[in-house]
mmCIF file of C-alpha atoms and ligand atoms in Angstrom:
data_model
loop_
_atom_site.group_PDB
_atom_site.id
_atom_site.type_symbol
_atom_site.label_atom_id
_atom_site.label_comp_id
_atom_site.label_asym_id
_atom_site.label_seq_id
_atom_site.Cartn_x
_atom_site.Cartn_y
_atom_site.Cartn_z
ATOM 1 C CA UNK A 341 0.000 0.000 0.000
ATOM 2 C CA UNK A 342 1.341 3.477 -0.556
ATOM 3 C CA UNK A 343 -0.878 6.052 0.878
ATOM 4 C CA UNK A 344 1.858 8.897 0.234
ATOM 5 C CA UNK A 345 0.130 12.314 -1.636
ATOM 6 C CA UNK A 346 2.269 14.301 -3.764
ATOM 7 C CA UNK A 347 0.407 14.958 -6.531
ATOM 8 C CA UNK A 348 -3.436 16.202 -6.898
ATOM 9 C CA UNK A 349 -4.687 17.443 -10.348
ATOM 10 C CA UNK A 350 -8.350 18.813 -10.330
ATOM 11 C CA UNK A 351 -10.585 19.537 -13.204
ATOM 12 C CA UNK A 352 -11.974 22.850 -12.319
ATOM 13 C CA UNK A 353 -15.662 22.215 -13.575
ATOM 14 C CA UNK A 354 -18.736 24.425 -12.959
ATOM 15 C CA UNK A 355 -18.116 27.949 -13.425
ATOM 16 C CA UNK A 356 -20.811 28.257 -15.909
ATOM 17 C CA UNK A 357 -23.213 26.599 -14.010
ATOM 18 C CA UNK A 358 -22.846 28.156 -11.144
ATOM 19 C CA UNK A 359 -23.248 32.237 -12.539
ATOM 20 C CA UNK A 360 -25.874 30.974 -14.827
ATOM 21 C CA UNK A 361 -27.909 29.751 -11.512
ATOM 22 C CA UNK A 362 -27.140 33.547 -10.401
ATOM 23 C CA UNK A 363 -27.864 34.862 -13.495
ATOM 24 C CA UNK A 364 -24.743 36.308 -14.072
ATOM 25 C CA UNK A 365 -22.995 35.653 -17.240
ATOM 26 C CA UNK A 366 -20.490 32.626 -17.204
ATOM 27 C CA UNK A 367 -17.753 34.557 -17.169
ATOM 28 C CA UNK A 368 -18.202 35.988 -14.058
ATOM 29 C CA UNK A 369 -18.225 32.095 -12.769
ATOM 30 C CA UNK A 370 -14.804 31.779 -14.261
ATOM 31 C CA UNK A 371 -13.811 35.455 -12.077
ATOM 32 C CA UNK A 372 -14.415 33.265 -9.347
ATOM 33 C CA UNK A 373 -12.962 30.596 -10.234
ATOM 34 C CA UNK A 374 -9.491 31.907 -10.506
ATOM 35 C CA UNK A 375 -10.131 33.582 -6.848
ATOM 36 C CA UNK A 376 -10.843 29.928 -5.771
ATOM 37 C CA UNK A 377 -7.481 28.764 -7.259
ATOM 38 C CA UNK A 378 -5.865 31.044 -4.697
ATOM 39 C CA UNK A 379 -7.447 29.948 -1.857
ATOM 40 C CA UNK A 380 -7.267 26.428 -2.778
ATOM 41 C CA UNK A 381 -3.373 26.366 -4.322
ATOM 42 C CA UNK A 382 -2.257 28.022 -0.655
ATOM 43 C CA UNK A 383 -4.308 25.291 1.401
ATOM 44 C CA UNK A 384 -2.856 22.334 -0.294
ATOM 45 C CA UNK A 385 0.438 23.584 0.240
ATOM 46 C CA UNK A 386 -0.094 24.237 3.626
ATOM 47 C CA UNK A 387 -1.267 20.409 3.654
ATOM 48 C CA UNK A 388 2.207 19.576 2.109
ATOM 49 C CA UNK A 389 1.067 18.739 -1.128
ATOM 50 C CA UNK A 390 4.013 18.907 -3.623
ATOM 51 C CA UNK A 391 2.288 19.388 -7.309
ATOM 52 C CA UNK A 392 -1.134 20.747 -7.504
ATOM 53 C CA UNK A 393 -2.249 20.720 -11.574
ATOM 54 C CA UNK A 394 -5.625 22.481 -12.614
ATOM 55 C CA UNK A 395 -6.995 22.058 -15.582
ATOM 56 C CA UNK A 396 -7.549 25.806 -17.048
ATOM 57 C CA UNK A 397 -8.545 25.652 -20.479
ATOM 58 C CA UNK A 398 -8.654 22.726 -23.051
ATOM 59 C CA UNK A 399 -7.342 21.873 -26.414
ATOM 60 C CA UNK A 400 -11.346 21.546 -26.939
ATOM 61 C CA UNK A 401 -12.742 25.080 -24.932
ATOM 62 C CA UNK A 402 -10.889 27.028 -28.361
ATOM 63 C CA UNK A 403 -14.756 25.775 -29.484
ATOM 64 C CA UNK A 404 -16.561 28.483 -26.875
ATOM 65 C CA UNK A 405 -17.921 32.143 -27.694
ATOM 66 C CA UNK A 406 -15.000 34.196 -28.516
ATOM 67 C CA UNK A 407 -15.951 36.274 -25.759
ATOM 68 C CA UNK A 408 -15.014 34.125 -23.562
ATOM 69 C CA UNK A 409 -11.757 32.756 -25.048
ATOM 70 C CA UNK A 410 -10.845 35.805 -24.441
ATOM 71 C CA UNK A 411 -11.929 36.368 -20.842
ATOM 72 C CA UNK A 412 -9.965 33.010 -19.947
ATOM 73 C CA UNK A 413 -6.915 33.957 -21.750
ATOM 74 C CA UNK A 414 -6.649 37.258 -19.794
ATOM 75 C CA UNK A 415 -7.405 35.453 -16.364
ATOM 76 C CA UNK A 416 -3.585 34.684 -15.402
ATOM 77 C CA UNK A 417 -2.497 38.642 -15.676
ATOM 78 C CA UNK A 418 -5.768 39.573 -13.156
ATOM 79 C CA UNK A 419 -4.493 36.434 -11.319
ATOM 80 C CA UNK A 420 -0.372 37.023 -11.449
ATOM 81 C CA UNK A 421 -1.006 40.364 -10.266
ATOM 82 C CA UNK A 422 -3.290 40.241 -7.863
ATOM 83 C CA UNK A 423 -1.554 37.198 -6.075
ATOM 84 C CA UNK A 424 1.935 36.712 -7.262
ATOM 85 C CA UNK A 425 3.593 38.374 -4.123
ATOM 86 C CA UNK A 426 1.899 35.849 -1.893
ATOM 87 C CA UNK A 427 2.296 32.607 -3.952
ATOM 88 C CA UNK A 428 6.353 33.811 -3.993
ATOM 89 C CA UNK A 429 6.151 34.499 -0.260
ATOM 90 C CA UNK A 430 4.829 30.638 0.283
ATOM 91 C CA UNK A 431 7.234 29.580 -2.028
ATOM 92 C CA UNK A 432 5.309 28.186 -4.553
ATOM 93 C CA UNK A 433 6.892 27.572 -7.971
ATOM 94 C CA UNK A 434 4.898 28.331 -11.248
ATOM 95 C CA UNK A 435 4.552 25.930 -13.959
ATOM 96 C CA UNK A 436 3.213 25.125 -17.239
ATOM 97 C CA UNK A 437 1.733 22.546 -19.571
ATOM 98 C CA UNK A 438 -0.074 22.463 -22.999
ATOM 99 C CA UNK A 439 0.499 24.263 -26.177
ATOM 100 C CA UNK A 440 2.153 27.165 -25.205
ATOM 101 C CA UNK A 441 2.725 28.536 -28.161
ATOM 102 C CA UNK A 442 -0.490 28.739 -29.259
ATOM 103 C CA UNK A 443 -1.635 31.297 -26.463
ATOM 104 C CA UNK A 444 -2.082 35.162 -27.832
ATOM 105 C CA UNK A 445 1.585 36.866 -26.852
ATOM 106 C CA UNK A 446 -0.159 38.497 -23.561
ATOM 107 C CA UNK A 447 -1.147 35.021 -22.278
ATOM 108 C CA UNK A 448 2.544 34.423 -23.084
ATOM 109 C CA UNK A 449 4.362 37.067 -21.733
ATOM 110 C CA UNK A 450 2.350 36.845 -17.905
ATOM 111 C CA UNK A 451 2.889 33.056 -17.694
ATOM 112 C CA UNK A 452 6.344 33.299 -18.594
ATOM 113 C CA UNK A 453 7.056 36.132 -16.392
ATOM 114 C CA UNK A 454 5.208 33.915 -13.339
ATOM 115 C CA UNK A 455 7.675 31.255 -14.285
ATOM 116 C CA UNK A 456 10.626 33.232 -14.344
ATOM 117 C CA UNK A 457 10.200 35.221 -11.123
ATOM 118 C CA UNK A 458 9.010 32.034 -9.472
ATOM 119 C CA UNK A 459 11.684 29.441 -10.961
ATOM 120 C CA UNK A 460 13.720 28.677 -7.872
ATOM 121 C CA UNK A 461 10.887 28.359 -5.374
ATOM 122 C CA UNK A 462 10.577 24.924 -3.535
ATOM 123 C CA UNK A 463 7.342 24.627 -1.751
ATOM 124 C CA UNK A 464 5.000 23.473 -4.075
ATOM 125 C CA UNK A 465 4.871 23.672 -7.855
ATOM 126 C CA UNK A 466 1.239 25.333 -9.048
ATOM 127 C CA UNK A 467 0.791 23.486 -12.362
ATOM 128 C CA UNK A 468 -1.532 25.646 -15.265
ATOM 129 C CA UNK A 469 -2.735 23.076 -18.067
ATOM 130 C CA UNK A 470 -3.623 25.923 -20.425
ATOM 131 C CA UNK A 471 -4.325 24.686 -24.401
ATOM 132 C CA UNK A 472 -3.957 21.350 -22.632
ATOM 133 C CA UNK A 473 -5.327 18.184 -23.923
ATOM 134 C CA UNK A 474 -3.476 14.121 -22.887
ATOM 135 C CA UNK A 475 -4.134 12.913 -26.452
ATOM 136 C CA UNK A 476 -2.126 16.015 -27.658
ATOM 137 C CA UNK A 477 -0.117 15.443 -25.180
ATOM 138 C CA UNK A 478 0.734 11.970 -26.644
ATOM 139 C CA UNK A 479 0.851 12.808 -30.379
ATOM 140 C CA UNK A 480 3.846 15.503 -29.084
ATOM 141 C CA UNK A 481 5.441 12.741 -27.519
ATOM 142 C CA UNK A 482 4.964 10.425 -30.210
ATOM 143 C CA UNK A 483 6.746 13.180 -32.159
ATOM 144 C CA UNK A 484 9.567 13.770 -30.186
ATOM 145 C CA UNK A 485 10.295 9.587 -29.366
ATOM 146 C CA UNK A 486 10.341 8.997 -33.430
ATOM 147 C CA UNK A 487 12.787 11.784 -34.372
ATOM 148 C CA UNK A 488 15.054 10.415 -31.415
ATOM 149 C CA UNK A 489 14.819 7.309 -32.838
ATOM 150 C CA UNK A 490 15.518 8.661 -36.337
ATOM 151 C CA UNK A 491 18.504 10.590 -35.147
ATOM 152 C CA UNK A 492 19.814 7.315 -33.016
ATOM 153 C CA UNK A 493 19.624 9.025 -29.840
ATOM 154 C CA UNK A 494 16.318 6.305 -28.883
ATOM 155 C CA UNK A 495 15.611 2.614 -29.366
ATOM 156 C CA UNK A 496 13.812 1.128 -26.415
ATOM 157 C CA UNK A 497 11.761 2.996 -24.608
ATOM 158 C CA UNK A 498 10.231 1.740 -21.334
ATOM 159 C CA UNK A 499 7.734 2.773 -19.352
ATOM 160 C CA UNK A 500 9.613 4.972 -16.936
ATOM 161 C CA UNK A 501 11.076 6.836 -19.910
ATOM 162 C CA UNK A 502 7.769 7.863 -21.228
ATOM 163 C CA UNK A 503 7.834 11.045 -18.879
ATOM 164 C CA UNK A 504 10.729 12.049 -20.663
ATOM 165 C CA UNK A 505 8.352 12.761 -23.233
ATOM 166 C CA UNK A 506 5.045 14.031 -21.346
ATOM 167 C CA UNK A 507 4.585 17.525 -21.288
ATOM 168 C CA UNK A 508 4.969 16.436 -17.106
ATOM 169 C CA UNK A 509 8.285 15.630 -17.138
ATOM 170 C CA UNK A 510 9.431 15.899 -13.644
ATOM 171 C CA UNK A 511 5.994 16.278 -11.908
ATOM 172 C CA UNK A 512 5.492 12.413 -11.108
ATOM 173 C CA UNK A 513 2.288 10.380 -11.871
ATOM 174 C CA UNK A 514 -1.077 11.910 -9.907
ATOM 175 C CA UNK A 515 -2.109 10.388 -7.100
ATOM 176 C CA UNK A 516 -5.333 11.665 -6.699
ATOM 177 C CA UNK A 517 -7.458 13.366 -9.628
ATOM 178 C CA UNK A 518 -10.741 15.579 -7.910
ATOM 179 C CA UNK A 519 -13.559 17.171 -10.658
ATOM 180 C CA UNK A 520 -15.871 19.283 -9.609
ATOM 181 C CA UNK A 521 -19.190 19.858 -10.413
ATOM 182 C CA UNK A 522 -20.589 16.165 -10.158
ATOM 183 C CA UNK A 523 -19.630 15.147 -14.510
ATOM 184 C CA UNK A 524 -18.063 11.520 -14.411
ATOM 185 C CA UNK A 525 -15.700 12.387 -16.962
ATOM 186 C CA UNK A 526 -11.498 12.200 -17.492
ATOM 187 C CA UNK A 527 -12.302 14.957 -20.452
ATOM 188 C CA UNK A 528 -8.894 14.284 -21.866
ATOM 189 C CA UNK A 529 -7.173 15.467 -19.055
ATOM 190 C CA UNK A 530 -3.646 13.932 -18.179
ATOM 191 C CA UNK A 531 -4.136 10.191 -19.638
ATOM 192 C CA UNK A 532 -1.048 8.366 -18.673
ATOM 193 C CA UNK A 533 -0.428 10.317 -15.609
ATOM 194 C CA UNK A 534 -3.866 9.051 -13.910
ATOM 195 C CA UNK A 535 -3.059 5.586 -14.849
ATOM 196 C CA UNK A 536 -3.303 4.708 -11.079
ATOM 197 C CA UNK A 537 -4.505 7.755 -9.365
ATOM 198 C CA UNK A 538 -7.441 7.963 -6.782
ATOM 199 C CA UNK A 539 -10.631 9.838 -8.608
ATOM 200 C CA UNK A 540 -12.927 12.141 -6.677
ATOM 201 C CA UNK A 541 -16.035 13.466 -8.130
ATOM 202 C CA UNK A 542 -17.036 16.368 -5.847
ATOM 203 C CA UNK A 543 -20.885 18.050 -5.862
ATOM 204 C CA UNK A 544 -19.709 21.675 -5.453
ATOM 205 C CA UNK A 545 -19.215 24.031 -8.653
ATOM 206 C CA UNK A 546 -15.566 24.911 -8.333
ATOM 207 C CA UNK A 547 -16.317 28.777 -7.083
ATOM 208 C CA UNK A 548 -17.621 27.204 -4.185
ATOM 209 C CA UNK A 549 -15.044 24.316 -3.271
ATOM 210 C CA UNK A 550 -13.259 25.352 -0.455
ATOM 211 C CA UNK A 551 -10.028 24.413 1.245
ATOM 212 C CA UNK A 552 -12.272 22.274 3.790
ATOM 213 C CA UNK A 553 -13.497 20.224 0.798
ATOM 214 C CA UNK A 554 -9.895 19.666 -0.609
ATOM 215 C CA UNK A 555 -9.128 18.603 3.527
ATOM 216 C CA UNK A 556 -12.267 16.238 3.297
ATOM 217 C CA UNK A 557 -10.715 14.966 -0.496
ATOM 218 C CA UNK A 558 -7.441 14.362 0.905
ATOM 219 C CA UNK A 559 -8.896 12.282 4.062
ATOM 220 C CA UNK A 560 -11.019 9.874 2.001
ATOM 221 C CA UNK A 561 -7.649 9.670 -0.365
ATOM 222 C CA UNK A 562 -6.045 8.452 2.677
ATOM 223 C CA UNK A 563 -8.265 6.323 3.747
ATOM 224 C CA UNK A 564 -8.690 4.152 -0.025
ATOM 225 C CA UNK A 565 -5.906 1.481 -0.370
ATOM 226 C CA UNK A 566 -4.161 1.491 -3.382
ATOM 227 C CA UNK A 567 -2.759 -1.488 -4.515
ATOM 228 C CA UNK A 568 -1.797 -0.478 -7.824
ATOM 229 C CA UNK A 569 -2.437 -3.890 -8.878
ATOM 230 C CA UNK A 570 -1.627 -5.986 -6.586
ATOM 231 C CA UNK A 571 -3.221 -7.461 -2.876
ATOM 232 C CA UNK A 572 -1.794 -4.730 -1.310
HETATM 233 C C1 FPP B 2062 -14.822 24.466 -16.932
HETATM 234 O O1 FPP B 2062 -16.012 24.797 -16.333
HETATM 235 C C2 FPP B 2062 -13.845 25.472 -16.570
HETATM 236 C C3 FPP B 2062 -13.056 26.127 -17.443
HETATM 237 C C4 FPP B 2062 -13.078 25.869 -18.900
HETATM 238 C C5 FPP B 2062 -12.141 27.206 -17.007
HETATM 239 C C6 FPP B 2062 -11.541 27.036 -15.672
HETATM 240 C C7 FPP B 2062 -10.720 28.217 -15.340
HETATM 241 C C8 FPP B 2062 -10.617 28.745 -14.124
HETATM 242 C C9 FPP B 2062 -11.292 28.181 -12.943
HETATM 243 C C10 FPP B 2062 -9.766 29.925 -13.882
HETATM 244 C C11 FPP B 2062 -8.335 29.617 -14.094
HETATM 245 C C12 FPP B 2062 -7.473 30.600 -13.480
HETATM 246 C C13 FPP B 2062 -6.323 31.049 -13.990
HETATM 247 C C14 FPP B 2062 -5.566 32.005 -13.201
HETATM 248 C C15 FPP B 2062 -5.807 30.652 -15.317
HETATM 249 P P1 FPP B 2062 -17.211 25.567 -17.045
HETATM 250 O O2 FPP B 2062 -17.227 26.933 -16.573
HETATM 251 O O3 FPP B 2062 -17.149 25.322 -18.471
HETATM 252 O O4 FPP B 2062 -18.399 24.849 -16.379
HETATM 253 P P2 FPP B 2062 -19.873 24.559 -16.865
HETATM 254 O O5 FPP B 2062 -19.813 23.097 -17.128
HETATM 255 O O6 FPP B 2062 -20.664 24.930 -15.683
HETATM 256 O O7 FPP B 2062 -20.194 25.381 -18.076
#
Protein backbone atom coordinates (compact mmCIF):
# COMPACT_ATOMS: atom_id res chain seq x y z
CA UNK A 1 0.00 0.00 0.00
CA UNK A 2 1.34 3.48 -0.56
CA UNK A 3 -0.88 6.05 0.88
CA UNK A 4 1.86 8.90 0.23
CA UNK A 5 0.13 12.31 -1.64
CA UNK A 6 2.27 14.30 -3.76
CA UNK A 7 0.41 14.96 -6.53
CA UNK A 8 -3.44 16.20 -6.90
CA UNK A 9 -4.69 17.44 -10.35
CA UNK A 10 -8.35 18.81 -10.33
CA UNK A 11 -10.59 19.54 -13.20
CA UNK A 12 -11.97 22.85 -12.32
CA UNK A 13 -15.66 22.21 -13.58
CA UNK A 14 -18.74 24.42 -12.96
CA UNK A 15 -18.12 27.95 -13.43
CA UNK A 16 -20.81 28.26 -15.91
CA UNK A 17 -23.21 26.60 -14.01
CA UNK A 18 -22.85 28.16 -11.14
CA UNK A 19 -23.25 32.24 -12.54
CA UNK A 20 -25.87 30.97 -14.83
CA UNK A 21 -27.91 29.75 -11.51
CA UNK A 22 -27.14 33.55 -10.40
CA UNK A 23 -27.86 34.86 -13.50
CA UNK A 24 -24.74 36.31 -14.07
CA UNK A 25 -23.00 35.65 -17.24
CA UNK A 26 -20.49 32.63 -17.20
CA UNK A 27 -17.75 34.56 -17.17
CA UNK A 28 -18.20 35.99 -14.06
CA UNK A 29 -18.22 32.09 -12.77
CA UNK A 30 -14.80 31.78 -14.26
CA UNK A 31 -13.81 35.46 -12.08
CA UNK A 32 -14.42 33.27 -9.35
CA UNK A 33 -12.96 30.60 -10.23
CA UNK A 34 -9.49 31.91 -10.51
CA UNK A 35 -10.13 33.58 -6.85
CA UNK A 36 -10.84 29.93 -5.77
CA UNK A 37 -7.48 28.76 -7.26
CA UNK A 38 -5.87 31.04 -4.70
CA UNK A 39 -7.45 29.95 -1.86
CA UNK A 40 -7.27 26.43 -2.78
CA UNK A 41 -3.37 26.37 -4.32
CA UNK A 42 -2.26 28.02 -0.66
CA UNK A 43 -4.31 25.29 1.40
CA UNK A 44 -2.86 22.33 -0.29
CA UNK A 45 0.44 23.58 0.24
CA UNK A 46 -0.09 24.24 3.63
CA UNK A 47 -1.27 20.41 3.65
CA UNK A 48 2.21 19.58 2.11
CA UNK A 49 1.07 18.74 -1.13
CA UNK A 50 4.01 18.91 -3.62
CA UNK A 51 2.29 19.39 -7.31
CA UNK A 52 -1.13 20.75 -7.50
CA UNK A 53 -2.25 20.72 -11.57
CA UNK A 54 -5.63 22.48 -12.61
CA UNK A 55 -6.99 22.06 -15.58
CA UNK A 56 -7.55 25.81 -17.05
CA UNK A 57 -8.54 25.65 -20.48
CA UNK A 58 -8.65 22.73 -23.05
CA UNK A 59 -7.34 21.87 -26.41
CA UNK A 60 -11.35 21.55 -26.94
CA UNK A 61 -12.74 25.08 -24.93
CA UNK A 62 -10.89 27.03 -28.36
CA UNK A 63 -14.76 25.77 -29.48
CA UNK A 64 -16.56 28.48 -26.88
CA UNK A 65 -17.92 32.14 -27.69
CA UNK A 66 -15.00 34.20 -28.52
CA UNK A 67 -15.95 36.27 -25.76
CA UNK A 68 -15.01 34.12 -23.56
CA UNK A 69 -11.76 32.76 -25.05
CA UNK A 70 -10.85 35.80 -24.44
CA UNK A 71 -11.93 36.37 -20.84
CA UNK A 72 -9.96 33.01 -19.95
CA UNK A 73 -6.91 33.96 -21.75
CA UNK A 74 -6.65 37.26 -19.79
CA UNK A 75 -7.41 35.45 -16.36
CA UNK A 76 -3.58 34.68 -15.40
CA UNK A 77 -2.50 38.64 -15.68
CA UNK A 78 -5.77 39.57 -13.16
CA UNK A 79 -4.49 36.43 -11.32
CA UNK A 80 -0.37 37.02 -11.45
CA UNK A 81 -1.01 40.36 -10.27
CA UNK A 82 -3.29 40.24 -7.86
CA UNK A 83 -1.55 37.20 -6.07
CA UNK A 84 1.94 36.71 -7.26
CA UNK A 85 3.59 38.37 -4.12
CA UNK A 86 1.90 35.85 -1.89
CA UNK A 87 2.30 32.61 -3.95
CA UNK A 88 6.35 33.81 -3.99
CA UNK A 89 6.15 34.50 -0.26
CA UNK A 90 4.83 30.64 0.28
CA UNK A 91 7.23 29.58 -2.03
CA UNK A 92 5.31 28.19 -4.55
CA UNK A 93 6.89 27.57 -7.97
CA UNK A 94 4.90 28.33 -11.25
CA UNK A 95 4.55 25.93 -13.96
CA UNK A 96 3.21 25.12 -17.24
CA UNK A 97 1.73 22.55 -19.57
CA UNK A 98 -0.07 22.46 -23.00
CA UNK A 99 0.50 24.26 -26.18
CA UNK A 100 2.15 27.16 -25.20
CA UNK A 101 2.72 28.54 -28.16
CA UNK A 102 -0.49 28.74 -29.26
CA UNK A 103 -1.64 31.30 -26.46
CA UNK A 104 -2.08 35.16 -27.83
CA UNK A 105 1.58 36.87 -26.85
CA UNK A 106 -0.16 38.50 -23.56
CA UNK A 107 -1.15 35.02 -22.28
CA UNK A 108 2.54 34.42 -23.08
CA UNK A 109 4.36 37.07 -21.73
CA UNK A 110 2.35 36.84 -17.90
CA UNK A 111 2.89 33.06 -17.69
CA UNK A 112 6.34 33.30 -18.59
CA UNK A 113 7.06 36.13 -16.39
CA UNK A 114 5.21 33.92 -13.34
CA UNK A 115 7.67 31.26 -14.29
CA UNK A 116 10.63 33.23 -14.34
CA UNK A 117 10.20 35.22 -11.12
CA UNK A 118 9.01 32.03 -9.47
CA UNK A 119 11.68 29.44 -10.96
CA UNK A 120 13.72 28.68 -7.87
CA UNK A 121 10.89 28.36 -5.37
CA UNK A 122 10.58 24.92 -3.54
CA UNK A 123 7.34 24.63 -1.75
CA UNK A 124 5.00 23.47 -4.07
CA UNK A 125 4.87 23.67 -7.86
CA UNK A 126 1.24 25.33 -9.05
CA UNK A 127 0.79 23.49 -12.36
CA UNK A 128 -1.53 25.65 -15.26
CA UNK A 129 -2.73 23.08 -18.07
CA UNK A 130 -3.62 25.92 -20.42
CA UNK A 131 -4.33 24.69 -24.40
CA UNK A 132 -3.96 21.35 -22.63
CA UNK A 133 -5.33 18.18 -23.92
CA UNK A 134 -3.48 14.12 -22.89
CA UNK A 135 -4.13 12.91 -26.45
CA UNK A 136 -2.13 16.02 -27.66
CA UNK A 137 -0.12 15.44 -25.18
CA UNK A 138 0.73 11.97 -26.64
CA UNK A 139 0.85 12.81 -30.38
CA UNK A 140 3.85 15.50 -29.08
CA UNK A 141 5.44 12.74 -27.52
CA UNK A 142 4.96 10.43 -30.21
CA UNK A 143 6.75 13.18 -32.16
CA UNK A 144 9.57 13.77 -30.19
CA UNK A 145 10.29 9.59 -29.37
CA UNK A 146 10.34 9.00 -33.43
CA UNK A 147 12.79 11.78 -34.37
CA UNK A 148 15.05 10.42 -31.41
CA UNK A 149 14.82 7.31 -32.84
CA UNK A 150 15.52 8.66 -36.34
CA UNK A 151 18.50 10.59 -35.15
CA UNK A 152 19.81 7.32 -33.02
CA UNK A 153 19.62 9.03 -29.84
CA UNK A 154 16.32 6.31 -28.88
CA UNK A 155 15.61 2.61 -29.37
CA UNK A 156 13.81 1.13 -26.42
CA UNK A 157 11.76 3.00 -24.61
CA UNK A 158 10.23 1.74 -21.33
CA UNK A 159 7.73 2.77 -19.35
CA UNK A 160 9.61 4.97 -16.94
CA UNK A 161 11.08 6.84 -19.91
CA UNK A 162 7.77 7.86 -21.23
CA UNK A 163 7.83 11.04 -18.88
CA UNK A 164 10.73 12.05 -20.66
CA UNK A 165 8.35 12.76 -23.23
CA UNK A 166 5.05 14.03 -21.35
CA UNK A 167 4.58 17.53 -21.29
CA UNK A 168 4.97 16.44 -17.11
CA UNK A 169 8.29 15.63 -17.14
CA UNK A 170 9.43 15.90 -13.64
CA UNK A 171 5.99 16.28 -11.91
CA UNK A 172 5.49 12.41 -11.11
CA UNK A 173 2.29 10.38 -11.87
CA UNK A 174 -1.08 11.91 -9.91
CA UNK A 175 -2.11 10.39 -7.10
CA UNK A 176 -5.33 11.67 -6.70
CA UNK A 177 -7.46 13.37 -9.63
CA UNK A 178 -10.74 15.58 -7.91
CA UNK A 179 -13.56 17.17 -10.66
CA UNK A 180 -15.87 19.28 -9.61
CA UNK A 181 -19.19 19.86 -10.41
CA UNK A 182 -20.59 16.17 -10.16
CA UNK A 183 -19.63 15.15 -14.51
CA UNK A 184 -18.06 11.52 -14.41
CA UNK A 185 -15.70 12.39 -16.96
CA UNK A 186 -11.50 12.20 -17.49
CA UNK A 187 -12.30 14.96 -20.45
CA UNK A 188 -8.89 14.28 -21.87
CA UNK A 189 -7.17 15.47 -19.05
CA UNK A 190 -3.65 13.93 -18.18
CA UNK A 191 -4.14 10.19 -19.64
CA UNK A 192 -1.05 8.37 -18.67
CA UNK A 193 -0.43 10.32 -15.61
CA UNK A 194 -3.87 9.05 -13.91
CA UNK A 195 -3.06 5.59 -14.85
CA UNK A 196 -3.30 4.71 -11.08
CA UNK A 197 -4.51 7.76 -9.37
CA UNK A 198 -7.44 7.96 -6.78
CA UNK A 199 -10.63 9.84 -8.61
CA UNK A 200 -12.93 12.14 -6.68
CA UNK A 201 -16.03 13.47 -8.13
CA UNK A 202 -17.04 16.37 -5.85
CA UNK A 203 -20.88 18.05 -5.86
CA UNK A 204 -19.71 21.67 -5.45
CA UNK A 205 -19.21 24.03 -8.65
CA UNK A 206 -15.57 24.91 -8.33
CA UNK A 207 -16.32 28.78 -7.08
CA UNK A 208 -17.62 27.20 -4.18
CA UNK A 209 -15.04 24.32 -3.27
CA UNK A 210 -13.26 25.35 -0.45
CA UNK A 211 -10.03 24.41 1.24
CA UNK A 212 -12.27 22.27 3.79
CA UNK A 213 -13.50 20.22 0.80
CA UNK A 214 -9.90 19.67 -0.61
CA UNK A 215 -9.13 18.60 3.53
CA UNK A 216 -12.27 16.24 3.30
CA UNK A 217 -10.72 14.97 -0.50
CA UNK A 218 -7.44 14.36 0.90
CA UNK A 219 -8.90 12.28 4.06
CA UNK A 220 -11.02 9.87 2.00
CA UNK A 221 -7.65 9.67 -0.37
CA UNK A 222 -6.04 8.45 2.68
CA UNK A 223 -8.27 6.32 3.75
CA UNK A 224 -8.69 4.15 -0.03
CA UNK A 225 -5.91 1.48 -0.37
CA UNK A 226 -4.16 1.49 -3.38
CA UNK A 227 -2.76 -1.49 -4.52
CA UNK A 228 -1.80 -0.48 -7.82
CA UNK A 229 -2.44 -3.89 -8.88
CA UNK A 230 -1.63 -5.99 -6.59
CA UNK A 231 -3.22 -7.46 -2.88
CA UNK A 232 -1.79 -4.73 -1.31
C1 LIG B 1 -14.82 24.47 -16.93
O1 LIG B 1 -16.01 24.80 -16.33
C2 LIG B 1 -13.85 25.47 -16.57
C3 LIG B 1 -13.06 26.13 -17.44
C4 LIG B 1 -13.08 25.87 -18.90
C5 LIG B 1 -12.14 27.21 -17.01
C6 LIG B 1 -11.54 27.04 -15.67
C7 LIG B 1 -10.72 28.22 -15.34
C8 LIG B 1 -10.62 28.74 -14.12
C9 LIG B 1 -11.29 28.18 -12.94
C10 LIG B 1 -9.77 29.92 -13.88
C11 LIG B 1 -8.33 29.62 -14.09
C12 LIG B 1 -7.47 30.60 -13.48
C13 LIG B 1 -6.32 31.05 -13.99
C14 LIG B 1 -5.57 32.00 -13.20
C15 LIG B 1 -5.81 30.65 -15.32
P1 LIG B 1 -17.21 25.57 -17.05
O2 LIG B 1 -17.23 26.93 -16.57
O3 LIG B 1 -17.15 25.32 -18.47
O4 LIG B 1 -18.40 24.85 -16.38
P2 LIG B 1 -19.87 24.56 -16.87
O5 LIG B 1 -19.81 23.10 -17.13
O6 LIG B 1 -20.66 24.93 -15.68
O7 LIG B 1 -20.19 25.38 -18.08
Amino acid sequence: MNNQLNHIAIIMDGNGRWAKKQDQKRTFGHFHGAENVRNVAIAAQELGIKVLTLFAFSTENWKRPLEEIDYLMKLPAYFFDKFMKELMERQIKIEFIGHFSRLPQGTQKVLKRAMEQSKNNTAMKLVFAMDYGGRDELVEGFKRYAQDVVDGRENNITEDEVENYLMTTGLGDVDLLIRTSMEYRISNFLLWQIAYAELLFVEKPWPKFTPEDLKLCIDEYHQRQRRFGGLG
